[in-house]
PDB file of C-alpha atoms and ligand atoms in Angstrom:
ATOM      1  CA  MET A   1      -4.229 -10.658 -24.087  1.00  0.00           C
ATOM      2  CA  GLU A   2      -0.912 -10.255 -22.288  1.00  0.00           C
ATOM      3  CA  ASP A   3      -0.848 -10.965 -18.535  1.00  0.00           C
ATOM      4  CA  ILE A   4       0.844  -8.366 -16.373  1.00  0.00           C
ATOM      5  CA  LEU A   5       1.794  -7.741 -12.752  1.00  0.00           C
ATOM      6  CA  VAL A   6       2.870  -4.279 -11.557  1.00  0.00           C
ATOM      7  CA  ILE A   7       4.161  -3.716  -8.023  1.00  0.00           C
ATOM      8  CA  HIS A   8       5.401  -0.705  -6.062  1.00  0.00           C
ATOM      9  CA  SER A   9       7.191  -0.067  -2.781  1.00  0.00           C
ATOM     10  CA  GLY A  10       5.565   3.235  -1.906  1.00  0.00           C
ATOM     11  CA  ALA A  11       5.445   6.897  -2.842  1.00  0.00           C
ATOM     12  CA  GLY A  12       8.804   8.261  -1.736  1.00  0.00           C
ATOM     13  CA  SER A  13      10.629   4.924  -2.098  1.00  0.00           C
ATOM     14  CA  ASP A  14      14.083   4.889  -3.595  1.00  0.00           C
ATOM     15  CA  GLN A  15      14.333   3.895  -7.261  1.00  0.00           C
ATOM     16  CA  SER A  16      17.348   1.773  -6.382  1.00  0.00           C
ATOM     17  CA  TYR A  17      14.719  -0.784  -5.320  1.00  0.00           C
ATOM     18  CA  ASN A  18      13.585  -1.148  -8.953  1.00  0.00           C
ATOM     19  CA  PRO A  19      15.714  -4.236  -9.769  1.00  0.00           C
ATOM     20  CA  ARG A  20      14.554  -5.917  -6.559  1.00  0.00           C
ATOM     21  CA  LEU A  21      10.928  -5.197  -7.421  1.00  0.00           C
ATOM     22  CA  GLU A  22      11.415  -6.509 -10.970  1.00  0.00           C
ATOM     23  CA  ARG A  23      12.633  -9.752  -9.437  1.00  0.00           C
ATOM     24  CA  TYR A  24       9.787  -9.882  -6.909  1.00  0.00           C
ATOM     25  CA  ALA A  25       7.258  -9.293  -9.715  1.00  0.00           C
ATOM     26  CA  ARG A  26       8.737 -12.132 -11.765  1.00  0.00           C
ATOM     27  CA  GLU A  27       8.813 -14.500  -8.775  1.00  0.00           C
ATOM     28  CA  SER A  28       5.309 -13.739  -7.610  1.00  0.00           C
ATOM     29  CA  PHE A  29       3.481 -13.831 -10.945  1.00  0.00           C
ATOM     30  CA  ARG A  30       1.037 -16.759 -10.961  1.00  0.00           C
ATOM     31  CA  GLN A  31      -0.728 -18.029 -14.050  1.00  0.00           C
ATOM     32  CA  SER A  32      -3.406 -19.318 -11.688  1.00  0.00           C
ATOM     33  CA  GLY A  33      -4.753 -15.785 -11.551  1.00  0.00           C
ATOM     34  CA  ALA A  34      -4.534 -12.101 -10.774  1.00  0.00           C
ATOM     35  CA  LEU A  35      -5.560 -12.614  -7.134  1.00  0.00           C
ATOM     36  CA  ASP A  36      -2.816 -15.205  -6.495  1.00  0.00           C
ATOM     37  CA  SER A  37      -0.272 -12.928  -8.190  1.00  0.00           C
ATOM     38  CA  VAL A  38      -1.002  -9.738  -6.230  1.00  0.00           C
ATOM     39  CA  VAL A  39      -1.278 -11.542  -2.887  1.00  0.00           C
ATOM     40  CA  GLU A  40       2.026 -13.361  -3.429  1.00  0.00           C
ATOM     41  CA  ALA A  41       3.744 -10.133  -4.526  1.00  0.00           C
ATOM     42  CA  VAL A  42       2.557  -8.289  -1.422  1.00  0.00           C
ATOM     43  CA  ARG A  43       3.440 -11.227   0.832  1.00  0.00           C
ATOM     44  CA  ILE A  44       7.013 -11.223  -0.499  1.00  0.00           C
ATOM     45  CA  MET A  45       7.310  -7.470   0.041  1.00  0.00           C
ATOM     46  CA  GLU A  46       5.802  -7.764   3.556  1.00  0.00           C
ATOM     47  CA  ASP A  47       8.615 -10.208   4.369  1.00  0.00           C
ATOM     48  CA  ASP A  48      11.255  -7.763   3.129  1.00  0.00           C
ATOM     49  CA  PRO A  49      12.270  -5.709   6.206  1.00  0.00           C
ATOM     50  CA  ASP A  50      13.197  -2.715   4.046  1.00  0.00           C
ATOM     51  CA  PHE A  51       9.527  -1.994   3.373  1.00  0.00           C
ATOM     52  CA  ASN A  52       6.876  -0.499   5.617  1.00  0.00           C
ATOM     53  CA  ALA A  53       4.517  -3.480   5.530  1.00  0.00           C
ATOM     54  CA  GLY A  54       4.487  -6.699   7.549  1.00  0.00           C
ATOM     55  CA  THR A  55       8.038  -7.150   8.906  1.00  0.00           C
ATOM     56  CA  GLY A  56       9.531  -3.655   9.189  1.00  0.00           C
ATOM     57  CA  SER A  57       6.234  -1.797   9.621  1.00  0.00           C
ATOM     58  CA  VAL A  58       6.597   1.586  11.311  1.00  0.00           C
ATOM     59  CA  LYS A  59       5.471   2.278  14.873  1.00  0.00           C
ATOM     60  CA  ARG A  60       2.627   4.453  16.085  1.00  0.00           C
ATOM     61  CA  ILE A  61       3.320   7.342  18.450  1.00  0.00           C
ATOM     62  CA  ASP A  62       2.716   5.029  21.424  1.00  0.00           C
ATOM     63  CA  GLY A  63       5.315   2.536  20.169  1.00  0.00           C
ATOM     64  CA  THR A  64       2.865  -0.099  18.949  1.00  0.00           C
ATOM     65  CA  ILE A  65       2.671  -1.460  15.401  1.00  0.00           C
ATOM     66  CA  GLN A  66      -0.746  -1.644  13.751  1.00  0.00           C
ATOM     67  CA  MET A  67      -0.955  -2.669  10.119  1.00  0.00           C
ATOM     68  CA  ASP A  68      -3.536  -2.308   7.341  1.00  0.00           C
ATOM     69  CA  ALA A  69      -3.907  -4.545   4.287  1.00  0.00           C
ATOM     70  CA  ALA A  70      -6.521  -5.242   1.637  1.00  0.00           C
ATOM     71  CA  VAL A  71      -7.146  -7.268  -1.476  1.00  0.00           C
ATOM     72  CA  MET A  72      -9.798  -6.757  -4.136  1.00  0.00           C
ATOM     73  CA  THR A  73     -11.059  -8.405  -7.317  1.00  0.00           C
ATOM     74  CA  ALA A  74     -14.177  -7.546  -9.339  1.00  0.00           C
ATOM     75  CA  GLY A  75     -16.918  -7.845  -6.733  1.00  0.00           C
ATOM     76  CA  SER A  76     -14.825  -9.262  -3.847  1.00  0.00           C
ATOM     77  CA  ILE A  77     -12.918  -7.446  -1.105  1.00  0.00           C
ATOM     78  CA  GLY A  78     -11.057  -8.492   2.029  1.00  0.00           C
ATOM     79  CA  SER A  79      -9.482  -6.016   4.390  1.00  0.00           C
ATOM     80  CA  VAL A  80      -7.795  -5.864   7.784  1.00  0.00           C
ATOM     81  CA  VAL A  81      -7.511  -2.625   9.712  1.00  0.00           C
ATOM     82  CA  ASN A  82      -5.069  -1.951  12.546  1.00  0.00           C
ATOM     83  CA  ILE A  83      -4.123  -5.605  12.853  1.00  0.00           C
ATOM     84  CA  GLU A  84      -1.231  -6.377  15.234  1.00  0.00           C
ATOM     85  CA  ARG A  85       1.374  -9.078  15.730  1.00  0.00           C
ATOM     86  CA  VAL A  86       0.887 -11.118  12.567  1.00  0.00           C
ATOM     87  CA  LYS A  87       3.544 -11.777   9.960  1.00  0.00           C
ATOM     88  CA  ASN A  88       1.469 -11.298   6.818  1.00  0.00           C
ATOM     89  CA  PRO A  89      -1.558  -8.990   7.054  1.00  0.00           C
ATOM     90  CA  ILE A  90      -2.274  -9.525   3.331  1.00  0.00           C
ATOM     91  CA  LEU A  91      -2.913 -13.243   3.919  1.00  0.00           C
ATOM     92  CA  VAL A  92      -5.342 -12.395   6.709  1.00  0.00           C
ATOM     93  CA  ALA A  93      -7.084  -9.885   4.401  1.00  0.00           C
ATOM     94  CA  ARG A  94      -7.470 -12.604   1.783  1.00  0.00           C
ATOM     95  CA  ALA A  95      -8.873 -14.939   4.447  1.00  0.00           C
ATOM     96  CA  VAL A  96     -11.410 -12.276   5.471  1.00  0.00           C
ATOM     97  CA  MET A  97     -12.537 -12.221   1.830  1.00  0.00           C
ATOM     98  CA  GLU A  98     -12.649 -15.966   1.359  1.00  0.00           C
ATOM     99  CA  LYS A  99     -13.600 -17.356   4.774  1.00  0.00           C
ATOM    100  CA  THR A 100     -15.957 -14.806   6.333  1.00  0.00           C
ATOM    101  CA  PRO A 101     -19.184 -13.104   5.243  1.00  0.00           C
ATOM    102  CA  HIS A 102     -17.478  -9.746   5.923  1.00  0.00           C
ATOM    103  CA  VAL A 103     -15.364  -7.292   3.974  1.00  0.00           C
ATOM    104  CA  MET A 104     -13.329  -5.757   6.809  1.00  0.00           C
ATOM    105  CA  LEU A 105     -12.110  -6.853  10.213  1.00  0.00           C
ATOM    106  CA  ALA A 106     -10.469  -4.359  12.554  1.00  0.00           C
ATOM    107  CA  GLY A 107      -8.291  -4.316  15.656  1.00  0.00           C
ATOM    108  CA  ASP A 108      -8.605  -7.127  18.185  1.00  0.00           C
ATOM    109  CA  GLY A 109     -11.311  -8.821  16.091  1.00  0.00           C
ATOM    110  CA  ALA A 110      -8.904  -9.071  13.182  1.00  0.00           C
ATOM    111  CA  VAL A 111      -6.182 -10.477  15.459  1.00  0.00           C
ATOM    112  CA  THR A 112      -8.565 -13.015  17.025  1.00  0.00           C
ATOM    113  CA  PHE A 113      -9.694 -14.136  13.572  1.00  0.00           C
ATOM    114  CA  ALA A 114      -6.085 -14.468  12.429  1.00  0.00           C
ATOM    115  CA  ARG A 115      -5.175 -16.621  15.451  1.00  0.00           C
ATOM    116  CA  ARG A 116      -8.231 -18.862  14.994  1.00  0.00           C
ATOM    117  CA  ILE A 117      -7.239 -19.687  11.440  1.00  0.00           C
ATOM    118  CA  GLY A 118      -3.618 -20.369  12.370  1.00  0.00           C
ATOM    119  CA  PHE A 119      -1.641 -17.118  12.085  1.00  0.00           C
ATOM    120  CA  GLU A 120       0.853 -17.210  14.931  1.00  0.00           C
ATOM    121  CA  ASP A 121       1.919 -14.381  17.203  1.00  0.00           C
ATOM    122  CA  TYR A 122       4.700 -12.446  15.425  1.00  0.00           C
ATOM    123  CA  ASP A 123       6.587  -9.259  16.241  1.00  0.00           C
ATOM    124  CA  PRO A 124       7.053  -7.281  12.988  1.00  0.00           C
ATOM    125  CA  SER A 125       9.470  -4.745  14.476  1.00  0.00           C
ATOM    126  CA  THR A 126      13.073  -4.542  13.249  1.00  0.00           C
ATOM    127  CA  PRO A 127      16.079  -2.325  14.057  1.00  0.00           C
ATOM    128  CA  ARG A 128      14.907  -0.047  11.211  1.00  0.00           C
ATOM    129  CA  THR A 129      11.498   0.210  12.887  1.00  0.00           C
ATOM    130  CA  GLU A 130      13.156   1.391  16.089  1.00  0.00           C
ATOM    131  CA  GLU A 131      15.288   3.924  14.261  1.00  0.00           C
ATOM    132  CA  LEU A 132      12.279   5.376  12.411  1.00  0.00           C
ATOM    133  CA  TYR A 133      10.354   5.513  15.692  1.00  0.00           C
ATOM    134  CA  ARG A 134      13.091   7.534  17.360  1.00  0.00           C
ATOM    135  CA  LYS A 135      13.034   9.976  14.444  1.00  0.00           C
ATOM    136  CA  ALA A 136       9.240  10.232  14.544  1.00  0.00           C
ATOM    137  CA  LEU A 137       9.320  11.084  18.254  1.00  0.00           C
ATOM    138  CA  LYS A 138      11.901  13.761  17.559  1.00  0.00           C
ATOM    139  CA  ILE A 139       9.674  15.347  14.937  1.00  0.00           C
ATOM    140  CA  LEU A 140       6.706  15.330  17.293  1.00  0.00           C
ATOM    141  CA  SER A 141       8.670  16.864  20.108  1.00  0.00           C
ATOM    142  CA  GLY A 142       9.643  19.772  17.820  1.00  0.00           C
ATOM    143  CA  SER A 143       8.420  23.216  18.835  1.00  0.00           C
ATOM    144  CA  GLU A 144       4.735  23.882  18.183  1.00  0.00           C
ATOM    145  CA  LYS A 145       5.412  26.747  15.834  1.00  0.00           C
ATOM    146  CA  ASP A 146       7.055  24.213  13.547  1.00  0.00           C
ATOM    147  CA  ILE A 147       3.799  22.264  13.371  1.00  0.00           C
ATOM    148  CA  PRO A 148       1.183  24.912  12.608  1.00  0.00           C
ATOM    149  CA  GLU A 149      -1.095  22.808  10.463  1.00  0.00           C
ATOM    150  CA  ARG A 150      -2.851  19.518  10.756  1.00  0.00           C
ATOM    151  CA  TYR A 151      -0.565  17.939   8.163  1.00  0.00           C
ATOM    152  CA  ALA A 152       2.687  19.520   9.087  1.00  0.00           C
ATOM    153  CA  SER A 153       4.167  16.310  10.388  1.00  0.00           C
ATOM    154  CA  TYR A 154       3.137  14.470   7.248  1.00  0.00           C
ATOM    155  CA  LEU A 155       4.401  17.211   5.000  1.00  0.00           C
ATOM    156  CA  LYS A 156       7.736  16.910   6.710  1.00  0.00           C
ATOM    157  CA  TYR A 157       7.735  13.317   5.603  1.00  0.00           C
ATOM    158  CA  ALA A 158       6.940  14.424   2.071  1.00  0.00           C
ATOM    159  CA  GLY A 159      10.431  15.797   2.024  1.00  0.00           C
ATOM    160  CA  ILE A 160       9.601  19.436   2.638  1.00  0.00           C
ATOM    161  CA  PHE A 161      11.703  19.369   5.782  1.00  0.00           C
ATOM    162  CA  GLY A 162      14.043  16.747   4.456  1.00  0.00           C
ATOM    163  CA  ILE A 163      12.807  13.744   6.384  1.00  0.00           C
ATOM    164  CA  PRO A 164      11.486  11.436   3.695  1.00  0.00           C
ATOM    165  CA  GLU A 165      10.336   8.515   5.797  1.00  0.00           C
ATOM    166  CA  ASN A 166       6.684   8.307   4.920  1.00  0.00           C
ATOM    167  CA  LYS A 167       7.274   5.651   2.328  1.00  0.00           C
ATOM    168  CA  ASP A 168       7.827   2.016   1.534  1.00  0.00           C
ATOM    169  CA  THR A 169       4.212   0.889   1.767  1.00  0.00           C
ATOM    170  CA  VAL A 170       3.730  -1.912  -0.776  1.00  0.00           C
ATOM    171  CA  GLY A 171       1.091  -2.643  -3.405  1.00  0.00           C
ATOM    172  CA  ALA A 172       0.351  -4.685  -6.521  1.00  0.00           C
ATOM    173  CA  VAL A 173      -2.083  -4.756  -9.433  1.00  0.00           C
ATOM    174  CA  ALA A 174      -2.435  -7.596 -11.933  1.00  0.00           C
ATOM    175  CA  ARG A 175      -4.290  -8.612 -15.051  1.00  0.00           C
ATOM    176  CA  VAL A 176      -4.267 -12.372 -15.660  1.00  0.00           C
ATOM    177  CA  SER A 177      -6.480 -14.009 -18.309  1.00  0.00           C
ATOM    178  CA  GLY A 178      -8.373 -10.731 -18.584  1.00  0.00           C
ATOM    179  CA  LYS A 179      -9.259 -10.582 -14.855  1.00  0.00           C
ATOM    180  CA  PHE A 180      -8.012  -7.896 -12.468  1.00  0.00           C
ATOM    181  CA  ALA A 181      -6.874  -7.789  -8.846  1.00  0.00           C
ATOM    182  CA  ALA A 182      -5.315  -5.243  -6.484  1.00  0.00           C
ATOM    183  CA  ALA A 183      -3.550  -5.710  -3.134  1.00  0.00           C
ATOM    184  CA  VAL A 184      -1.918  -3.343  -0.676  1.00  0.00           C
ATOM    185  CA  SER A 185      -0.243  -3.538   2.734  1.00  0.00           C
ATOM    186  CA  THR A 186       1.194  -0.900   5.053  1.00  0.00           C
ATOM    187  CA  GLY A 187       2.378  -0.131   8.543  1.00  0.00           C
ATOM    188  CA  GLY A 188       0.864   3.329   7.965  1.00  0.00           C
ATOM    189  CA  SER A 189       2.062   6.857   7.590  1.00  0.00           C
ATOM    190  CA  SER A 190       4.190   7.713  10.629  1.00  0.00           C
ATOM    191  CA  PRO A 191       3.997   9.698  12.870  1.00  0.00           C
ATOM    192  CA  MET A 192       0.435   8.657  13.607  1.00  0.00           C
ATOM    193  CA  MET A 193      -1.832   7.997  16.554  1.00  0.00           C
ATOM    194  CA  ARG A 194      -2.752   4.508  17.665  1.00  0.00           C
ATOM    195  CA  GLY A 195      -6.007   3.679  15.921  1.00  0.00           C
ATOM    196  CA  ARG A 196      -5.346   5.888  12.924  1.00  0.00           C
ATOM    197  CA  VAL A 197      -6.617   4.291   9.714  1.00  0.00           C
ATOM    198  CA  GLY A 198      -5.119   5.223   6.355  1.00  0.00           C
ATOM    199  CA  ASP A 199      -6.432   4.767   2.844  1.00  0.00           C
ATOM    200  CA  SER A 200      -4.840   1.383   2.203  1.00  0.00           C
ATOM    201  CA  PRO A 201      -7.560  -0.900   3.639  1.00  0.00           C
ATOM    202  CA  ILE A 202     -10.428   1.281   2.359  1.00  0.00           C
ATOM    203  CA  PRO A 203     -11.941   0.109  -0.948  1.00  0.00           C
ATOM    204  CA  GLY A 204     -12.120   2.985  -3.416  1.00  0.00           C
ATOM    205  CA  ALA A 205      -9.465   4.969  -1.521  1.00  0.00           C
ATOM    206  CA  GLY A 206      -6.329   2.793  -1.263  1.00  0.00           C
ATOM    207  CA  LEU A 207      -7.327   0.246  -3.882  1.00  0.00           C
ATOM    208  CA  PHE A 208      -9.992  -0.652  -6.390  1.00  0.00           C
ATOM    209  CA  ALA A 209     -10.460  -3.536  -8.830  1.00  0.00           C
ATOM    210  CA  GLY A 210     -13.335  -4.228 -11.179  1.00  0.00           C
ATOM    211  CA  GLU A 211     -14.199  -5.514 -14.648  1.00  0.00           C
ATOM    212  CA  LYS A 212     -12.196  -2.829 -16.431  1.00  0.00           C
ATOM    213  CA  GLY A 213      -9.047  -2.514 -14.344  1.00  0.00           C
ATOM    214  CA  ALA A 214      -7.246  -2.287 -11.013  1.00  0.00           C
ATOM    215  CA  VAL A 215      -5.648   0.585  -9.084  1.00  0.00           C
ATOM    216  CA  VAL A 216      -3.543   0.864  -5.916  1.00  0.00           C
ATOM    217  CA  ALA A 217      -2.569   4.126  -4.205  1.00  0.00           C
ATOM    218  CA  THR A 218       0.257   5.137  -1.896  1.00  0.00           C
ATOM    219  CA  GLY A 219       1.109   8.343  -0.054  1.00  0.00           C
ATOM    220  CA  ILE A 220      -0.657  10.418   2.588  1.00  0.00           C
ATOM    221  CA  GLY A 221      -3.690   8.296   3.360  1.00  0.00           C
ATOM    222  CA  GLU A 222      -5.805  11.151   4.698  1.00  0.00           C
ATOM    223  CA  GLU A 223      -5.634  13.046   1.393  1.00  0.00           C
ATOM    224  CA  ILE A 224      -6.126   9.865  -0.628  1.00  0.00           C
ATOM    225  CA  MET A 225      -9.287   9.038   1.322  1.00  0.00           C
ATOM    226  CA  ARG A 226     -10.708  12.527   0.889  1.00  0.00           C
ATOM    227  CA  ARG A 227     -10.525  12.042  -2.872  1.00  0.00           C
ATOM    228  CA  SER A 228     -11.588   8.349  -3.024  1.00  0.00           C
ATOM    229  CA  LEU A 229      -8.555   8.291  -5.283  1.00  0.00           C
ATOM    230  CA  CYS A 230      -8.629   4.730  -6.619  1.00  0.00           C
ATOM    231  CA  TYR A 231     -12.325   4.725  -7.410  1.00  0.00           C
ATOM    232  CA  SER A 232     -11.990   8.124  -9.015  1.00  0.00           C
ATOM    233  CA  ILE A 233      -9.287   6.752 -11.331  1.00  0.00           C
ATOM    234  CA  TYR A 234     -11.206   3.543 -11.989  1.00  0.00           C
ATOM    235  CA  HIS A 235     -14.325   5.506 -12.887  1.00  0.00           C
ATOM    236  CA  GLN A 236     -12.413   7.423 -15.561  1.00  0.00           C
ATOM    237  CA  MET A 237     -10.747   4.344 -17.099  1.00  0.00           C
ATOM    238  CA  GLY A 238     -11.432   3.961 -20.811  1.00  0.00           C
ATOM    239  CA  LYS A 239     -12.439   7.598 -21.227  1.00  0.00           C
ATOM    240  CA  GLU A 240      -8.920   8.829 -21.929  1.00  0.00           C
ATOM    241  CA  LYS A 241      -5.316   7.627 -21.737  1.00  0.00           C
ATOM    242  CA  LEU A 242      -4.553   5.977 -18.391  1.00  0.00           C
ATOM    243  CA  GLU A 243      -1.331   8.011 -18.006  1.00  0.00           C
ATOM    244  CA  ASP A 244      -3.286  11.249 -18.409  1.00  0.00           C
ATOM    245  CA  ILE A 245      -5.914  10.228 -15.861  1.00  0.00           C
ATOM    246  CA  ILE A 246      -3.461   9.293 -13.125  1.00  0.00           C
ATOM    247  CA  LYS A 247      -1.176  12.252 -13.759  1.00  0.00           C
ATOM    248  CA  ARG A 248      -4.069  14.695 -13.432  1.00  0.00           C
ATOM    249  CA  GLU A 249      -5.280  13.025 -10.224  1.00  0.00           C
ATOM    250  CA  ILE A 250      -1.835  12.965  -8.603  1.00  0.00           C
ATOM    251  CA  ASP A 251      -0.994  16.506  -9.720  1.00  0.00           C
ATOM    252  CA  GLY A 252      -4.162  17.537  -7.861  1.00  0.00           C
ATOM    253  CA  PHE A 253      -2.404  16.619  -4.590  1.00  0.00           C
ATOM    254  CA  ARG A 254      -0.225  19.712  -5.068  1.00  0.00           C
ATOM    255  CA  GLY A 255       2.894  18.106  -3.659  1.00  0.00           C
ATOM    256  CA  VAL A 256       1.308  16.160  -0.799  1.00  0.00           C
ATOM    257  CA  LEU A 257       2.948  12.762  -1.221  1.00  0.00           C
ATOM    258  CA  ALA A 258       0.888  10.508  -3.502  1.00  0.00           C
ATOM    259  CA  GLY A 259       1.397   7.843  -6.130  1.00  0.00           C
ATOM    260  CA  VAL A 260      -0.526   5.225  -8.041  1.00  0.00           C
ATOM    261  CA  ILE A 261      -0.082   2.049 -10.087  1.00  0.00           C
ATOM    262  CA  ALA A 262      -2.908   1.035 -12.412  1.00  0.00           C
ATOM    263  CA  ILE A 263      -3.828  -1.498 -15.094  1.00  0.00           C
ATOM    264  CA  THR A 264      -6.615  -1.525 -17.675  1.00  0.00           C
ATOM    265  CA  GLU A 265      -7.546  -4.014 -20.409  1.00  0.00           C
ATOM    266  CA  ASP A 266      -4.869  -2.651 -22.721  1.00  0.00           C
ATOM    267  CA  SER A 267      -2.467  -0.527 -20.681  1.00  0.00           C
ATOM    268  CA  TYR A 268      -0.666  -0.033 -17.412  1.00  0.00           C
ATOM    269  CA  ALA A 269       0.851   3.034 -15.794  1.00  0.00           C
ATOM    270  CA  SER A 270       2.521   4.275 -12.646  1.00  0.00           C
ATOM    271  CA  TYR A 271       2.940   7.829 -11.455  1.00  0.00           C
ATOM    272  CA  SER A 272       4.027   9.528  -8.241  1.00  0.00           C
ATOM    273  CA  ASN A 273       4.791  13.094  -7.239  1.00  0.00           C
ATOM    274  CA  SER A 274       8.032  11.872  -5.660  1.00  0.00           C
ATOM    275  CA  SER A 275      10.331   8.960  -6.344  1.00  0.00           C
ATOM    276  CA  MET A 276       8.540   5.571  -6.392  1.00  0.00           C
ATOM    277  CA  ALA A 277      10.138   2.184  -7.057  1.00  0.00           C
ATOM    278  CA  VAL A 278       8.142  -0.029  -9.419  1.00  0.00           C
ATOM    279  CA  GLY A 279       8.552  -3.554 -10.794  1.00  0.00           C
ATOM    280  CA  VAL A 280       6.717  -4.953 -13.816  1.00  0.00           C
ATOM    281  CA  TYR A 281       6.390  -8.512 -15.085  1.00  0.00           C
ATOM    282  CA  ARG A 282       4.679  -9.258 -18.427  1.00  0.00           C
ATOM    283  CA  PHE A 283       3.735 -12.728 -19.562  1.00  0.00           C
ATOM    284  CA  GLY A 284       2.527 -14.020 -22.961  1.00  0.00           C
ATOM    285  CA  LYS A 285       0.496 -12.198 -25.567  1.00  0.00           C
TER     286      LYS A 285
HETATM  287  N1  LIG B 301      -1.052   5.315   2.223  1.00  0.00           N
HETATM  288  C1  LIG B 301      -0.419   4.773   3.405  1.00  0.00           C
HETATM  289  C2  LIG B 301      -1.130   5.309   4.619  1.00  0.00           C
HETATM  290  O1  LIG B 301      -1.468   6.479   4.648  1.00  0.00           O
HETATM  291  C3  LIG B 301       1.026   5.110   3.505  1.00  0.00           C
HETATM  292  C4  LIG B 301       1.832   5.043   2.235  1.00  0.00           C
HETATM  293  O2  LIG B 301       1.338   4.639   1.190  1.00  0.00           O
HETATM  294  O3  LIG B 301       3.021   5.396   2.277  1.00  0.00           O
HETATM  295  O4  LIG B 301      -1.298   4.564   5.554  1.00  0.00           O
END
């Protein structure tokens, strides 16, 4: 069976990133396994300041940066929620999976754990972070009649009001030697309150991996969580064509920003209701 690694840089991300993602996919593929491949892919993208994960993560309304990341294989999950001041949340998520009896660590507990196992204090903000923060504050200070619904600010990001900044979260799915893994990392879906948790670190919502495949989601986390999107797709795998399953699920978002990458035993697919950069690396037969 062919090995494969598929990575994305977020629903709404510019397709001009495709060549970069192709290169990242090639560089991060590891024959040692699907888990090593997806974690390395996400780590590389976290270190790229153009993406909203690790270095370059967006700020919360209060100006702080809290990040979410998760990794999953069949039967194993590690997740960090609202972690702050670490360079690579995905490596901490993997450590939660491999070094603790837990599945998720949140907030100051996640930071304390990271420090204890050697992750140094690190400021992930960049000039781009500051620029996006200024824009987010401007949106929020808009007149109330412009924000009549709970999701108005997010819908603006979906491009409806021409401010497509809710993007550039990163994720990866891999199949290596017939085993699957999924990984995801994000600074979140700005503008958002401190403490807000998106879909990304939630198994079944932002990612899922099992015996028959792996899925990672991107887009408006609140809507993704309401649908348990990744588990919903995983559950349907094998019943019909993967492309048809993910298209139907994403079309159900009715324009609220959402996208997915997925792999099964014999196929892979990506689909988003807005632009989404994707990189694919295939190895062997
Ligand atoms: N799903 C992420 C979140 O809501 C954001 C994204 O994928 O763009 O935190």
